Short mmCIF file of C-alpha atoms and ligand atoms in Angstrom, two decimals:
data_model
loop_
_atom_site.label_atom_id
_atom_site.label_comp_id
_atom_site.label_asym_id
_atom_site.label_seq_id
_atom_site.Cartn_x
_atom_site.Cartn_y
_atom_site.Cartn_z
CA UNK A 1 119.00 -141.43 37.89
CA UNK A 2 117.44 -144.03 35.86
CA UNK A 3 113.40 -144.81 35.30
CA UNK A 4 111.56 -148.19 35.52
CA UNK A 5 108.69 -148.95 34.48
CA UNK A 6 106.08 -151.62 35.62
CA UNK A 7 103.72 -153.30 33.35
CA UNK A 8 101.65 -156.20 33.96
CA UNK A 9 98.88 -158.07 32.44
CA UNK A 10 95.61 -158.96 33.60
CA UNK A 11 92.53 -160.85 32.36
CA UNK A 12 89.34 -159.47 32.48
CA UNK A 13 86.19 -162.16 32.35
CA UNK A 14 82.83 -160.62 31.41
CA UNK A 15 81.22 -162.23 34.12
CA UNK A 16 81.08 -165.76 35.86
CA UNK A 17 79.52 -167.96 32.97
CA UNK A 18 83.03 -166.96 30.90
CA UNK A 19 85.61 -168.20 33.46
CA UNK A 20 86.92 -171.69 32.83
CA UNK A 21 85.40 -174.37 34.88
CA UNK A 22 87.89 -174.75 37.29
CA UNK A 23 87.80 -171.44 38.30
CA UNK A 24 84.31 -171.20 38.54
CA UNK A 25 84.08 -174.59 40.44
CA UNK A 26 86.74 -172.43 43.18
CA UNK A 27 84.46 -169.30 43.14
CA UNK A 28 81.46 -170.81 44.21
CA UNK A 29 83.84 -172.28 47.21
CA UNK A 30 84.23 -168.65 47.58
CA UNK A 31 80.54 -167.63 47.19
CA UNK A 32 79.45 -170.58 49.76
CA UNK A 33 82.23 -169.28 52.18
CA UNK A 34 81.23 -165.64 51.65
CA UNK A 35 77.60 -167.06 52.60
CA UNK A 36 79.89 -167.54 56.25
CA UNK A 37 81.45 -164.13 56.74
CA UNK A 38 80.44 -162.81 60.17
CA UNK A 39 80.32 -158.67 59.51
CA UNK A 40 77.65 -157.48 61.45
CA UNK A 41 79.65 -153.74 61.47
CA UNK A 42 80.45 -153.22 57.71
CA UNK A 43 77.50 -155.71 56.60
CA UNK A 44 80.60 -156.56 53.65
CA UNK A 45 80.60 -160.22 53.13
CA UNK A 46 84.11 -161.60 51.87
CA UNK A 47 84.73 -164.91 50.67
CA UNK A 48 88.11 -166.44 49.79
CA UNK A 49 88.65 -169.76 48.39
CA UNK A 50 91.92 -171.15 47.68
CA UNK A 51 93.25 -174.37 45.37
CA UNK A 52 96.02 -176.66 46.73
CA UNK A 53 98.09 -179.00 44.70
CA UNK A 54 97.14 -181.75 46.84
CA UNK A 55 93.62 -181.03 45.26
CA UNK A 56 92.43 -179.66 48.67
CA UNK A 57 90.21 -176.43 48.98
CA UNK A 58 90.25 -174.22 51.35
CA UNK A 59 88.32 -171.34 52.34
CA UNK A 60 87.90 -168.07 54.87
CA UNK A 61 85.76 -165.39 55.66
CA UNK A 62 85.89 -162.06 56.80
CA UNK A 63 85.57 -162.47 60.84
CA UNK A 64 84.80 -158.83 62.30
CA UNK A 65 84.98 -157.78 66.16
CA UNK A 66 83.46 -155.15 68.06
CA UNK A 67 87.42 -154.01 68.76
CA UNK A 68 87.02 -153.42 64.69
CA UNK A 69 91.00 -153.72 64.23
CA UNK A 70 90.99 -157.20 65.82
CA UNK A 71 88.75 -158.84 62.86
CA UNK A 72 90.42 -160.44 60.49
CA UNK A 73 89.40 -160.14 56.35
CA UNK A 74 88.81 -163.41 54.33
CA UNK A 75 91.76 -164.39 52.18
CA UNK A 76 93.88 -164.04 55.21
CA UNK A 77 91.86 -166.26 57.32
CA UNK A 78 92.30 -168.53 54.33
CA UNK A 79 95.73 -168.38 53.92
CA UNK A 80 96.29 -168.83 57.24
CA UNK A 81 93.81 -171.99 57.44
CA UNK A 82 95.88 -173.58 54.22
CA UNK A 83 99.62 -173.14 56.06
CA UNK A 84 98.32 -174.57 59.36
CA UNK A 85 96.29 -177.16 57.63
CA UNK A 86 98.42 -178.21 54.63
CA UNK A 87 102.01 -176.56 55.43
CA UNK A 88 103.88 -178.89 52.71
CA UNK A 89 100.88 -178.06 49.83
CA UNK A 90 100.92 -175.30 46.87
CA UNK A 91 98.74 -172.91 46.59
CA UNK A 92 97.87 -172.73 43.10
CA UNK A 93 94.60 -170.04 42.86
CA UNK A 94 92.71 -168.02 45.12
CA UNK A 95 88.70 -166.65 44.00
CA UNK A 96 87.57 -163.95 45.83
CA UNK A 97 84.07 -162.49 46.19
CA UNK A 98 82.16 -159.69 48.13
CA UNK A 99 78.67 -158.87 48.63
CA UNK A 100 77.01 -155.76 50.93
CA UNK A 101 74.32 -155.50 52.86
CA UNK A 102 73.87 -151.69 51.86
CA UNK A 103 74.78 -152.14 48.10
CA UNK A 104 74.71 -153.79 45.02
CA UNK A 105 78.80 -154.97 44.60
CA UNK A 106 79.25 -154.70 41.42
CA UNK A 107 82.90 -153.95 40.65
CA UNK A 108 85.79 -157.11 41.44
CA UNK A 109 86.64 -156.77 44.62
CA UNK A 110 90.55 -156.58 44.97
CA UNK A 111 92.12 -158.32 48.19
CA UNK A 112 93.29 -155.07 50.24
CA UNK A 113 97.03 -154.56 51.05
CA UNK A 114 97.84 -156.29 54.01
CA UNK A 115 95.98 -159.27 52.43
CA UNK A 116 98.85 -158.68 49.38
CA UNK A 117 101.54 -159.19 51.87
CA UNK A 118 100.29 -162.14 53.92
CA UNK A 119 99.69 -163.73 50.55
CA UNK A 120 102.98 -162.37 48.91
CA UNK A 121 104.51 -164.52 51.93
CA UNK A 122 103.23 -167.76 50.80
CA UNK A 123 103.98 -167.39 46.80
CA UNK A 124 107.72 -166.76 48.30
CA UNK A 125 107.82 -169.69 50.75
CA UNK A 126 106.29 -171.76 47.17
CA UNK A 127 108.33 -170.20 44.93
CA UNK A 128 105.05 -170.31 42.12
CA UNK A 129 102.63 -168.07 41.59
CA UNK A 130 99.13 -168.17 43.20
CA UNK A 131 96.61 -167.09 40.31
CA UNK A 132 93.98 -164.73 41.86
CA UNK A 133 90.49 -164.32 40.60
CA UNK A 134 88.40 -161.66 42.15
CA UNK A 135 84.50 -160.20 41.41
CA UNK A 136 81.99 -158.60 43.50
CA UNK A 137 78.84 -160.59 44.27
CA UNK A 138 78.69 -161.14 40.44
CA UNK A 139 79.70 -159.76 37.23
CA UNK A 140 83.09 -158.41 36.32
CA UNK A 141 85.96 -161.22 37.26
CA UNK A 142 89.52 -159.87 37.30
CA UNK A 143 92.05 -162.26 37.19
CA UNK A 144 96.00 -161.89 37.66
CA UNK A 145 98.70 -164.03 36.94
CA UNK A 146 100.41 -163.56 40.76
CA UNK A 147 100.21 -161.78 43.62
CA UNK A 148 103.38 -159.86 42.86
CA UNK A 149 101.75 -158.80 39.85
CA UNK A 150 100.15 -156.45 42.18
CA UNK A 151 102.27 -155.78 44.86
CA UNK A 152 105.61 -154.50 43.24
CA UNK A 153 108.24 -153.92 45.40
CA UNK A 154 107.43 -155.76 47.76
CA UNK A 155 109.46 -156.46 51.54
CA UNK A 156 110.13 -159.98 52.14
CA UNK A 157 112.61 -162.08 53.81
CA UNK A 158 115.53 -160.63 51.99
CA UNK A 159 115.53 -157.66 53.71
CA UNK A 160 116.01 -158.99 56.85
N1 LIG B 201 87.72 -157.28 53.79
C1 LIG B 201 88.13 -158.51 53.38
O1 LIG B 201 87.69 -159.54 53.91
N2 LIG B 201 89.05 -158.57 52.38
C2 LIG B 201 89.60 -157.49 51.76
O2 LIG B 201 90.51 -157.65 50.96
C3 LIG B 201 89.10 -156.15 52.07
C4 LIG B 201 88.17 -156.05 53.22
C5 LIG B 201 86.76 -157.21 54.89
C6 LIG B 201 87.33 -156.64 56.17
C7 LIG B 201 86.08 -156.11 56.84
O3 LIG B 201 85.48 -157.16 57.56
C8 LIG B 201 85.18 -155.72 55.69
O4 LIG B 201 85.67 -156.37 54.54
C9 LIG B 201 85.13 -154.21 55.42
O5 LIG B 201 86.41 -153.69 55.26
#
C-alpha cells in the first residue's frame, strides 16, 4: 500500500476592493449576471462570469424550473454559452457570486460538483487552467489556481 497526499494552494482576498482589477472588472460581470438569475424556488441568485482569450466575456445564471432537477446552476450555463459561442477560445478565469433572498451570503460561494466536472471538461479540451474566483454577495473572495485544484481525481476522457 502506499499513501498520497494532496495539497494545494489557494488565495484568499479580504474582500472585493483587494482583488486585482481585472478580476474585479470580471466579478461585477458576475454580479450584473447574478442580478439575471431566475430562482423563484431557492430565492439563491448565482452569477458566473467567465474571461476568454479572445477578450470576450461571458456570463450565466442560475435558471430554476418548477421540475427543480431540470434547472440548470450558473457557471454551467456559462460554460456552456462560451463552447457554443466561442468553441476555438480559452477560458482563462471564471468569478462567481451568490446572493439570497432569505440571508445575508456571506461566505465564497464554491461552484458545486457537477459544476467541477462540466468545467473540469473544458480546462482538459484547453489544456490551461481556468483561474476561479468565488465570494458570496460580498466579502471573502477565494481564488484557486484551476479547477483541478479542487476536483482531484477526477474522470475524464481517459477513462473511456
Ligand atoms: N447553484 C448554482 O448556480 N451554482 C452552484 O455552484 C451551486 C448552486 C444554484 C442552483 C440552484 O438554482 C440554486 O443555486 C440553489 O441550489
Amino acid at each position: 500500500m502506499i499513501e498520497k497526499e494532496f495539497k494545494f494552494k489557494y488565495q484568499i482576498f479580504e474582500d472585493f476592493s483587494e482583488l486585482p482589477g481585472h478580476a474585479q472588472k470580471l466579478m461585477k460581470s458576475a454580479i450584473n449576471a447574478r442580478n439575471k438569475a431566475y430562482a423563484p424556488y431557492s430565492k439563491f441568485q448565482v452569477g458566473a462570469a467567465l474571461y476568454l482569450n479572445n477578450d470576450e466575456t461571458v456570463t450565466g445564471s442560475n435558471q430554476e424550473n418548477a421540475s427543480y432537477p431540470s434547472g440548470l446552476c450558473a457557471e454551467r450555463t456559462a460554460i456552456y454559452a462560451a463552447g457554443a459561442n466561442y468553441p476555438e477560445a480559452k477560458i482563462e478565469a471564471l468569478a462567481i457570486t451568490a446572493t439570497s433572498q432569505k440571508h445575508k451570503v456571506l461566505e465564497p460561494i464554491a461552484p458545486c460538483g457537477a459544476c467541477r466536472q462540466a468545467i473540469a471538461e473544458y480546462e482538459k479540451k484547453q489544456n490551461s487552467p481556468i483561474v476561479i474566483y468565488f465570494m458570496g454577495e460580498s466579502g471573502k473572495i477565494i481564488m484557486v489556481n484551476a479547477l483541478l485544484d479542487i476536483l482531484p481525481l477526477a474522470f475524464d476522457n481517459k477513462f473511456l
